[in-house]
């Protein structure tokens, strides 16, 4: 749809409005016009059977080269020549055939950066000899740079790692520096071997330093690019770190992995054939097959056989554990209470969350806290993994959780640090690069839920705390429309995260029942239904049937769907939706989605219950351990039926409560209610 609008219309659209209020180089109309020309020519070539940039692609490649050159020239003029300096290793990268660049931007992420880097160094099913990891430090003062070097030394990998420091504060500035220098390097590589097809085939991805990745994420993203030449962007399926979310619960004891590893050095580990550096090991040694056997834990293998692991060590919290090692030296720690901690597997998935539930770690007065922190994300994950909801119906926003773009497409607008009046650093800055692609009509898709990303729970914690203070703010106001809802004041909060989590642990469950969970569950429901209705409105009978059978009927039930189809989704309403331009179409689809949620909330909550029950059954959780979690589910509060107090998104950081380093965009201290520094 956006391919039909003029470059001037695109530049003045809501998708790109933040560019005009920010101190960044502006995208010239010619850049968008040539991008639209690339898309039209490439689509015709693909339709004619030419899916690789070879015969007949000369004009496309020439235009892609012009787009990259114009981008790099504008960056150099605005930010200086260093902004687009190719890496010194460019010649070696050509010889090694590197074409996949993963950029980590970070500032003061000592608690998280090792896991992020480790999850990328240990990716599987992808040729790591093609991968370059670009670690862009934004003036860290907590030793994050040292952790990067230690992790590189500790974990052998065929991936190259290049370390940079960006002195200009702001995560968007660090991402911009990393992406621009990477694009300049790819351009230099093309100059060296004269293979300009690289601008179509090479890809760049960007991640924050607190997000970790399933071991097949990079493979899944690259597969899409390799087999779908008309796709220019992919966003991994994203949830919160479920193991990190356990910190919200009173009785959870988070293992100190470094302390465990120190103890493990003094004992002889039990060697196993299974690889222990990714979460597949937890599937190989399932929870039901882990049991105490005297002074050891017996691990039953999913395919038969078992291994006995002596409990030779004592963790700092007093629990006993044994040590496993695989052929490559990766360690795992098995606890007497059935937790299996994989030291080099940063993505822990849901194993620990299920062990905690089966061990009766979730208090009966933490039922709705569980749904807010854990159940919500399990519901979303399982709905796509096994519930039949197709990822293809989603047009995702692209956040810095390893969003990946083709080189030429990233160069249409690049990445920025965005601002607007009242918001010095706007959250959603990372979405802007994807919005530029959307504005010209590039296709950006959602990655498979079978290979997901997990991000830190700091933003979830802050949202919950905002709700408790009657501030309906996640990034922007929760009742705002899409773009405004994603735009708030961004501040780095790693230093106060522990204090915020401690506060949340003491919130009464009535707050989670009546406020936090009803408000949070609206997010995925509204997002999913808005996307589904945009697709449902298309004049495509097969697609409409698929959406009905795989989403609307299971979610709403046949009887309720028939009523709502007549009242909310009659053919005339769908025709009106279909005819709208993109911005208005998304807004109206969201209004229709909210109407469905308001009218069918009990049915939707029954769908939520069924989805989670199916997840538990598939993972061998006895009904006795989870049935109580669903008590009162269908009778819960429908958040959309109530207006929330209006609040400026910046207000959640105002007042004397927080000590903020404005230059770095970082909360450095948090005061308690008695104004003492904590």
XYZ file of C-alpha atoms in Angstrom:
678
model
C 0.000 0.000 0.000
C 2.761 2.483 0.913
C 4.494 1.891 -2.425
C 1.706 3.971 -3.984
C 2.344 7.099 -1.920
C 4.767 9.767 -3.028
C 8.097 10.261 -1.199
C 6.779 13.592 0.106
C 3.696 11.873 1.528
C 5.888 9.246 3.173
C 8.188 11.869 4.704
C 5.191 13.672 6.198
C 3.463 10.510 7.426
C 3.033 9.594 11.070
C 5.558 6.803 10.592
C 8.360 9.322 10.136
C 7.157 12.306 12.166
C 9.770 11.866 14.915
C 12.513 12.518 12.357
C 11.329 16.117 12.013
C 11.646 16.880 15.739
C 15.060 15.236 16.121
C 18.598 16.512 15.577
C 19.360 14.032 12.805
C 20.096 14.212 9.102
C 16.846 14.216 7.183
C 16.023 11.594 4.553
C 15.886 13.180 1.066
C 12.848 12.381 -1.113
C 15.106 10.866 -3.766
C 16.161 8.182 -1.284
C 12.562 7.021 -0.884
C 11.798 7.333 -4.595
C 14.732 5.098 -5.527
C 13.794 2.603 -2.805
C 10.304 2.334 -4.284
C 11.860 1.855 -7.712
C 14.023 -0.979 -6.327
C 10.946 -2.668 -4.889
C 8.990 -2.445 -8.146
C 11.859 -3.740 -10.285
C 12.748 -6.498 -7.854
C 9.150 -7.654 -7.569
C 8.956 -7.985 -11.346
C 12.207 -9.966 -11.458
C 11.030 -12.348 -8.740
C 7.699 -12.818 -10.503
C 9.640 -13.703 -13.663
C 11.582 -16.369 -11.787
C 14.815 -14.445 -11.129
C 15.135 -14.698 -7.349
C 18.876 -14.120 -6.932
C 20.758 -10.894 -7.814
C 22.238 -12.207 -11.049
C 20.827 -11.987 -14.566
C 18.635 -8.935 -15.080
C 19.369 -7.377 -11.692
C 21.814 -4.713 -12.946
C 19.431 -1.788 -12.532
C 18.299 -2.973 -9.105
C 21.895 -3.360 -7.915
C 22.840 0.070 -9.301
C 19.936 1.709 -7.458
C 20.765 -0.131 -4.241
C 24.342 1.122 -4.553
C 23.100 4.714 -5.005
C 20.926 4.388 -1.873
C 23.848 3.170 0.229
C 26.214 5.827 -1.168
C 23.702 8.625 -0.505
C 23.172 7.401 3.047
C 26.882 7.211 3.850
C 27.555 10.629 2.308
C 24.766 12.244 4.340
C 25.999 10.626 7.536
C 29.560 11.840 6.954
C 28.347 15.381 6.284
C 26.155 15.457 9.403
C 28.184 13.449 11.942
C 31.721 13.527 10.530
C 33.888 11.111 8.567
C 34.481 8.792 11.537
C 30.767 7.866 11.497
C 31.274 5.961 8.234
C 34.823 4.681 8.670
C 35.039 1.052 7.444
C 36.445 -1.494 9.866
C 40.168 -2.178 9.507
C 39.318 -5.842 8.947
C 37.367 -5.235 5.693
C 39.869 -7.098 3.492
C 39.865 -10.107 5.827
C 36.061 -10.086 5.967
C 35.928 -10.379 2.164
C 38.362 -13.309 2.173
C 36.366 -15.054 4.914
C 33.003 -14.553 3.189
C 31.401 -12.654 6.092
C 27.937 -11.302 5.273
C 25.931 -11.353 8.521
C 26.630 -8.545 11.010
C 25.102 -8.587 14.505
C 25.462 -5.257 16.314
C 25.205 -5.160 20.127
C 24.709 -1.657 21.553
C 25.164 -1.387 25.312
C 25.907 0.872 28.258
C 26.536 -0.389 31.797
C 25.082 -3.851 31.174
C 27.450 -5.809 33.435
C 24.613 -8.023 34.763
C 23.470 -8.939 31.243
C 26.086 -8.399 28.530
C 27.828 -11.764 28.940
C 24.590 -13.618 28.313
C 23.767 -11.530 25.246
C 27.163 -12.094 23.671
C 27.277 -15.778 24.666
C 23.883 -16.408 23.074
C 25.213 -15.088 19.745
C 28.618 -16.788 19.907
C 26.930 -20.185 20.403
C 24.286 -20.007 17.654
C 23.670 -23.298 15.831
C 22.597 -24.319 12.308
C 24.149 -21.147 10.934
C 27.680 -20.892 9.554
C 29.317 -18.729 12.198
C 32.192 -18.251 9.761
C 29.863 -15.809 7.993
C 29.022 -13.869 11.182
C 30.585 -10.694 12.587
C 29.482 -9.462 16.026
C 30.024 -5.714 16.442
C 29.981 -4.758 20.141
C 29.358 -1.001 20.472
C 30.023 0.295 23.973
C 28.342 3.578 24.926
C 30.900 4.691 27.553
C 30.237 1.950 30.095
C 31.690 2.524 33.567
C 30.766 -0.820 35.165
C 33.276 -3.133 33.484
C 31.043 -4.205 30.612
C 33.984 -3.822 28.216
C 36.057 -6.231 30.314
C 33.192 -8.738 30.379
C 33.081 -8.637 26.571
C 36.750 -9.614 26.377
C 36.393 -12.303 29.047
C 33.431 -13.853 27.245
C 35.293 -13.921 23.932
C 38.186 -15.713 25.631
C 35.908 -18.140 27.463
C 33.671 -19.241 24.572
C 35.364 -20.465 21.362
C 33.420 -19.437 18.272
C 33.994 -19.021 14.536
C 32.166 -15.705 14.713
C 34.399 -12.627 14.628
C 33.926 -9.959 17.323
C 34.794 -6.299 16.713
C 34.695 -3.924 19.704
C 33.916 -0.197 19.322
C 33.172 2.666 21.702
C 30.714 5.423 20.829
C 31.390 8.521 22.930
C 28.110 10.278 22.036
C 25.581 9.259 24.735
C 22.340 7.466 23.952
C 21.570 3.924 22.839
C 20.334 5.179 19.482
C 23.672 6.932 18.956
C 25.578 3.709 19.658
C 23.323 1.744 17.306
C 23.703 4.411 14.631
C 27.492 4.300 14.975
C 27.571 0.500 14.723
C 25.164 0.244 11.791
C 26.750 3.070 9.804
C 30.275 1.734 10.195
C 29.010 -1.730 9.265
C 27.303 -0.408 6.126
C 30.487 1.483 5.268
C 32.427 -1.757 5.715
C 30.060 -3.678 3.444
C 30.387 -0.911 0.863
C 34.190 -1.153 1.138
C 33.975 -4.938 0.742
C 32.041 -4.397 -2.498
C 34.735 -2.013 -3.710
C 37.410 -4.596 -2.954
C 35.894 -7.489 -4.901
C 33.406 -5.559 -7.097
C 30.546 -7.798 -5.969
C 27.776 -5.231 -5.457
C 25.189 -7.995 -5.114
C 26.306 -7.996 -1.483
C 24.090 -4.949 -0.812
C 21.038 -7.172 -1.460
C 22.294 -10.360 0.194
C 24.230 -9.095 3.250
C 22.267 -8.349 6.406
C 22.631 -6.300 9.568
C 20.912 -6.906 12.894
C 20.814 -4.772 16.044
C 20.343 -5.857 19.656
C 20.440 -4.281 23.078
C 22.912 -5.650 25.591
C 20.259 -7.219 27.829
C 18.522 -9.538 25.347
C 19.374 -13.188 24.666
C 18.577 -15.482 21.760
C 17.432 -19.039 21.221
C 20.311 -20.904 19.623
C 18.582 -21.085 16.216
C 17.451 -17.448 15.933
C 20.202 -16.299 13.553
C 19.690 -19.395 11.393
C 15.936 -18.725 11.222
C 16.439 -15.068 10.262
C 19.055 -15.865 7.615
C 16.896 -18.642 6.158
C 14.127 -16.144 5.545
C 16.468 -13.780 3.713
C 18.038 -16.598 1.700
C 14.705 -17.994 0.525
C 12.529 -14.854 0.346
C 14.303 -12.221 -1.790
C 11.291 -9.907 -1.480
C 11.623 -9.693 2.316
C 13.776 -6.804 3.567
C 13.321 -7.080 7.338
C 12.709 -9.749 9.966
C 11.869 -9.230 13.636
C 12.474 -12.196 15.978
C 9.592 -13.388 18.114
C 10.161 -11.638 21.460
C 9.175 -12.443 25.039
C 10.531 -11.461 28.445
C 13.117 -13.626 30.180
C 10.882 -16.003 32.124
C 13.669 -17.046 34.473
C 14.402 -13.382 35.234
C 10.679 -12.803 35.872
C 10.859 -15.373 38.687
C 12.687 -12.702 40.693
C 9.295 -11.048 41.247
C 8.267 -13.995 43.463
C 8.928 -14.124 47.201
C 10.463 -17.593 47.444
C 12.562 -17.709 44.279
C 16.302 -18.088 44.808
C 18.213 -16.979 41.732
C 21.429 -18.998 41.282
C 24.710 -17.106 41.232
C 26.154 -18.764 38.126
C 29.629 -17.344 38.508
C 29.820 -18.646 42.095
C 28.592 -22.044 40.875
C 31.237 -22.092 38.144
C 33.957 -21.252 40.672
C 32.920 -24.215 42.843
C 32.689 -26.479 39.810
C 36.385 -25.989 39.104
C 37.218 -27.952 42.268
C 35.278 -31.104 41.342
C 35.324 -33.668 38.566
C 32.207 -33.114 36.436
C 30.061 -35.911 35.069
C 30.616 -35.940 31.295
C 27.602 -36.369 29.011
C 27.229 -36.640 25.244
C 24.469 -34.042 25.017
C 25.428 -30.478 24.193
C 24.956 -28.313 27.303
C 25.412 -24.903 25.688
C 21.781 -24.440 24.654
C 18.335 -25.100 26.067
C 17.880 -28.347 24.118
C 19.690 -30.023 27.033
C 16.685 -29.335 29.244
C 14.516 -31.190 26.752
C 16.981 -34.091 26.677
C 16.857 -34.363 30.490
C 13.210 -33.467 31.135
C 11.938 -32.292 34.506
C 9.938 -35.474 35.155
C 13.119 -37.517 34.811
C 15.125 -35.584 37.403
C 14.911 -37.159 40.839
C 16.925 -37.386 44.036
C 18.902 -40.612 44.397
C 20.574 -40.590 47.792
C 23.553 -38.230 47.617
C 23.009 -37.649 43.898
C 20.416 -36.620 41.327
C 19.398 -39.139 38.697
C 18.779 -37.654 35.237
C 16.644 -39.760 32.898
C 17.309 -39.114 29.214
C 14.282 -38.498 26.996
C 15.416 -41.346 24.709
C 16.126 -43.787 27.536
C 19.101 -44.347 29.785
C 20.148 -42.191 32.708
C 23.108 -40.475 34.318
C 23.806 -40.184 38.049
C 25.190 -36.807 39.172
C 26.704 -36.660 42.701
C 25.721 -33.593 44.743
C 29.317 -32.580 45.384
C 28.869 -28.804 45.762
C 26.896 -26.374 47.922
C 25.572 -23.133 46.404
C 25.790 -19.821 48.307
C 22.080 -20.166 49.147
C 22.705 -23.568 50.800
C 21.278 -25.829 48.105
C 23.374 -28.787 46.977
C 24.193 -29.309 43.309
C 26.215 -31.487 40.987
C 28.192 -30.607 37.884
C 27.864 -31.831 34.296
C 30.179 -31.165 31.355
C 29.838 -31.837 27.635
C 32.562 -32.716 25.138
C 33.263 -29.028 24.453
C 33.601 -28.140 28.126
C 30.251 -26.389 28.569
C 28.974 -26.835 32.138
C 25.577 -27.456 33.680
C 24.569 -27.501 37.340
C 21.817 -29.840 38.532
C 20.279 -28.952 41.898
C 18.755 -31.228 44.468
C 15.382 -29.524 43.850
C 15.481 -30.409 40.084
C 16.656 -27.123 38.583
C 19.029 -27.660 35.666
C 21.134 -24.539 35.079
C 23.045 -24.447 31.782
C 26.043 -22.176 32.295
C 26.659 -21.289 28.637
C 23.001 -21.325 27.594
C 21.745 -17.790 28.211
C 18.252 -18.648 26.944
C 16.717 -20.720 29.705
C 13.232 -20.774 28.199
C 10.520 -21.960 30.549
C 12.258 -24.879 32.299
C 13.009 -22.993 35.526
C 9.541 -21.419 35.568
C 7.916 -24.866 35.399
C 10.211 -26.363 38.055
C 9.380 -23.410 40.317
C 5.655 -23.995 39.803
C 5.926 -27.771 40.377
C 8.001 -27.156 43.519
C 5.105 -25.033 44.826
C 7.266 -21.935 44.720
C 4.377 -19.748 43.535
C 2.389 -18.744 46.599
C -1.396 -19.012 46.540
C -1.367 -15.256 47.087
C 0.747 -14.816 43.934
C -1.746 -16.260 41.420
C -2.280 -13.071 39.413
C 1.323 -12.024 39.749
C 2.126 -15.324 37.982
C -0.209 -14.459 35.105
C 1.269 -10.961 34.843
C 4.918 -12.042 34.858
C 4.885 -15.599 33.434
C 1.524 -16.747 32.090
C 1.124 -13.816 29.707
C 4.303 -14.676 27.802
C 3.727 -18.445 27.824
C 0.266 -17.791 26.367
C 1.703 -15.648 23.585
C 4.498 -18.114 22.798
C 2.279 -21.213 22.731
C -0.459 -19.497 20.744
C 2.017 -19.134 17.875
C 4.052 -22.305 18.422
C 1.208 -24.796 18.652
C -2.063 -22.878 18.636
C -2.008 -22.458 14.886
C -1.832 -18.656 14.821
C 0.263 -17.840 11.721
C 3.182 -15.425 12.109
C 2.469 -14.305 8.535
C -0.519 -12.170 9.585
C 1.662 -9.913 11.756
C 3.366 -6.753 10.481
C 5.771 -6.254 13.383
C 7.430 -3.191 14.801
C 11.182 -3.743 14.666
C 12.906 -3.287 18.006
C 16.542 -3.683 18.944
C 16.031 -7.328 19.785
C 17.995 -8.489 16.740
C 15.799 -6.882 14.098
C 17.559 -7.765 10.850
C 17.523 -5.835 7.560
C 19.179 -6.204 4.199
C 22.083 -3.754 3.850
C 20.500 -1.671 1.087
C 17.189 -1.447 2.959
C 18.811 -0.368 6.232
C 20.530 2.420 4.268
C 17.209 3.961 3.193
C 17.054 5.766 6.519
C 19.472 4.091 8.920
C 19.104 4.253 12.682
C 18.733 7.378 14.785
C 18.569 8.770 18.298
C 15.160 10.455 18.177
C 13.641 13.230 20.261
C 10.481 15.265 20.510
C 9.476 18.168 22.754
C 9.437 16.921 26.351
C 11.172 13.650 25.487
C 14.942 14.037 25.104
C 15.395 10.352 24.217
C 12.285 8.705 22.818
C 11.574 5.045 23.414
C 10.700 3.457 20.152
C 13.808 5.014 18.589
C 14.740 1.480 17.582
C 11.412 1.099 15.788
C 12.166 4.027 13.472
C 14.458 2.129 11.116
C 11.678 -0.366 10.454
C 9.143 2.422 10.030
C 11.312 3.899 7.278
C 11.125 0.559 5.480
C 7.360 0.418 5.981
C 6.970 3.990 4.688
C 8.255 2.997 1.226
C 6.544 -0.391 1.131
C 9.316 -2.824 2.114
C 8.098 -6.122 3.508
C 9.040 -6.761 7.146
C 7.915 -10.025 8.737
C 7.794 -11.713 12.138
C 10.244 -14.539 12.767
C 9.162 -17.986 13.878
C 8.068 -18.467 17.491
C 10.111 -21.683 17.545
C 13.322 -19.623 17.738
C 12.615 -16.707 20.022
C 14.363 -13.828 21.761
C 14.163 -13.096 25.487
C 14.636 -9.589 26.837
C 15.303 -8.348 30.355
C 12.333 -7.601 32.645
C 13.305 -4.033 33.590
C 10.649 -2.393 31.377
C 8.018 -4.852 32.575
C 8.941 -4.017 36.170
C 8.696 -0.291 35.511
C 5.315 -0.679 33.803
C 3.934 -2.645 36.747
C 5.263 -0.008 39.134
C 3.715 2.756 37.007
C 0.352 1.003 37.226
C 0.665 0.835 41.010
C 1.203 4.620 40.991
C -1.915 5.097 38.807
C 0.263 6.003 35.834
C -0.921 4.094 32.780
C 2.419 4.161 30.998
C 4.487 1.380 29.442
C 6.521 3.378 26.931
C 3.797 5.882 26.108
C 0.279 5.934 27.537
C -1.303 2.494 27.371
C -4.555 3.854 25.899
C -2.835 5.810 23.125
C -2.843 4.645 19.535
C 0.069 2.571 18.190
C 2.857 5.079 17.517
C 2.167 7.218 20.577
C 1.870 4.107 22.745
C 5.434 3.169 21.763
C 6.840 6.656 22.438
C 7.889 7.678 25.921
C 10.959 8.969 27.710
C 13.748 6.390 27.526
C 16.098 6.122 30.495
C 18.559 3.312 31.177
C 17.529 1.707 34.477
C 19.818 -1.277 35.068
C 21.245 0.359 38.221
C 17.843 0.588 39.923
C 16.318 -2.600 38.533
C 16.895 -4.631 41.705
C 15.180 -2.015 43.857
C 12.155 -1.884 41.563
C 11.892 -5.698 41.573
C 12.135 -5.765 45.365
C 9.231 -3.337 45.600
C 7.089 -5.377 43.215
C 7.621 -8.564 45.229
C 5.593 -6.982 48.033
C 2.609 -5.815 45.972
C -0.668 -7.530 47.018
C -2.128 -10.002 44.565
C -5.358 -7.984 44.365
C -3.358 -5.313 42.517
C -2.167 -7.858 39.934
C -5.702 -9.289 39.635
C -7.483 -5.966 39.186
C -4.868 -3.767 37.508
C -1.560 -5.239 36.319
C -2.724 -8.402 34.530
C -5.867 -6.932 32.908
C -3.850 -3.972 31.627
C -0.929 -6.093 30.427
C -2.961 -8.759 28.631
C -4.611 -6.059 26.514
C -1.258 -5.481 24.764
C -0.919 -8.833 22.939
C -4.667 -9.150 22.354
C -4.974 -5.719 20.761
C -1.723 -6.184 18.784
C -2.698 -9.601 17.465
C -6.297 -8.735 16.608
C -5.324 -5.454 14.950
C -2.900 -7.282 12.658
C -5.367 -10.099 12.063
C -8.178 -7.711 11.121
C -5.969 -5.810 8.662
C -5.293 -9.139 6.935
C -8.896 -10.337 7.375
C -10.178 -7.273 5.533
C -8.209 -8.201 2.404
C -10.281 -9.561 -0.435
C -8.692 -13.002 -0.060
C -11.126 -15.799 0.780
C -8.435 -18.362 1.625
C -6.620 -15.988 3.996
C -9.896 -15.000 5.636
C -10.803 -18.641 6.183
C -7.361 -19.303 7.700
C -7.712 -16.401 10.158
C -11.211 -17.517 11.141
C -10.195 -21.137 11.725
C -6.837 -20.515 13.392
C -7.571 -17.434 15.482
C -11.034 -15.893 15.613
C -13.106 -19.048 16.143
C -10.745 -20.552 18.770
C -10.491 -17.204 20.566
C -14.129 -16.127 20.459
C -16.054 -19.389 20.066
C -18.416 -20.120 17.187
C -21.525 -18.613 18.778
C -19.862 -15.392 19.888
C -17.979 -15.023 16.616
C -21.203 -15.228 14.631
C -22.703 -12.393 16.686
C -19.586 -10.224 16.501
C -19.185 -10.892 12.796
C -22.614 -9.384 12.254
C -22.225 -6.512 14.728
C -18.544 -5.520 14.465
C -17.170 -7.147 11.305
C -19.885 -7.029 8.642
C -18.690 -6.964 5.051
C -19.356 -3.231 4.784
C -17.056 -2.550 7.769
C -14.321 -4.726 6.265
C -14.624 -2.933 2.921
C -14.202 0.431 4.678
C -11.153 -0.887 6.511
C -9.660 -2.323 3.330
C -9.872 1.025 1.526
C -8.075 3.091 4.165
C -4.438 4.232 3.865
C -2.017 2.387 6.133
C -1.946 4.708 9.170
C -5.708 5.113 9.266
C -6.191 1.415 8.535
C -4.132 0.386 11.546
C -5.930 2.857 13.814
C -9.359 1.676 12.714
C -8.369 -1.993 12.932
C -7.227 -1.318 16.485
C -10.593 0.255 17.301
C -12.340 -2.848 15.950
C -9.957 -5.075 17.921
C -10.794 -3.188 21.105
C -14.499 -3.608 20.369
C -13.998 -7.375 20.111
C -12.047 -7.460 23.387
C -14.683 -5.416 25.202
C -17.555 -7.529 23.938
C -15.982 -10.982 24.278
C -13.581 -10.729 27.218
C -14.871 -13.830 29.083
C -14.538 -15.923 25.916
C -11.044 -14.552 25.298
C -9.998 -15.356 28.859
C -11.363 -18.868 28.379
C -9.149 -19.087 25.263
C -6.209 -17.870 27.398
C -6.964 -20.637 29.938
C -7.242 -23.326 27.236
C -4.012 -22.215 25.582
C -2.046 -22.368 28.828
C -3.639 -25.678 29.817
C -2.551 -27.094 26.445
C 0.966 -25.783 27.069
C 1.097 -27.425 30.507
C -0.207 -30.717 29.141
C 2.357 -30.708 26.322
C 5.156 -30.184 28.854
C 4.061 -32.802 31.341
C 2.881 -30.533 34.159
C 0.376 -32.323 36.392
C -2.988 -30.540 36.509
C -2.796 -30.399 40.291
C 0.111 -27.972 39.989
C -1.695 -25.425 37.799
C -5.488 -25.806 38.017
C -5.695 -23.275 40.849
C -4.047 -20.619 38.684
C -7.214 -20.361 36.567
C -9.698 -19.773 39.380
C -11.751 -16.674 38.537
C -10.092 -16.209 35.156
C -13.248 -15.612 33.093
C -14.610 -13.237 35.751
C -11.570 -10.946 35.663
C -11.678 -7.202 35.050
C -11.921 -6.054 31.429
C -9.423 -3.189 31.400
C -10.728 -1.608 28.196
C -14.115 -0.949 29.777
C -12.541 1.673 32.022
C -10.775 4.908 31.174
C -7.393 5.423 32.792
C -6.059 8.721 34.162
C -4.230 10.663 31.436
C -0.547 11.192 32.133
C 2.433 12.611 30.283
C 4.801 9.656 29.622
C 7.727 11.729 30.923
C 5.955 12.150 34.279
C 6.855 8.622 35.376
C 10.472 9.777 35.703
C 9.817 13.209 37.228
C 10.110 14.396 40.813
C 12.775 13.836 43.445
C 12.403 10.052 43.557
C 14.955 9.367 40.816
C 18.498 10.644 40.424
C 19.092 10.923 36.677
C 22.283 11.482 34.745
C 20.699 13.504 31.958
C 23.806 13.480 29.773
C 23.921 9.663 29.717
C 20.163 9.107 29.825
C 20.594 6.890 32.887
C 18.861 6.532 36.252
C 21.742 6.213 38.684
C 19.860 6.130 42.004
C 16.359 5.711 43.345
C 15.110 7.204 46.600
C 12.643 5.450 48.860
C 9.566 7.186 50.220
C 11.558 8.561 53.126
C 13.960 10.167 50.589
C 16.963 8.089 51.672
C 19.203 6.910 48.866
C 18.899 3.160 48.355
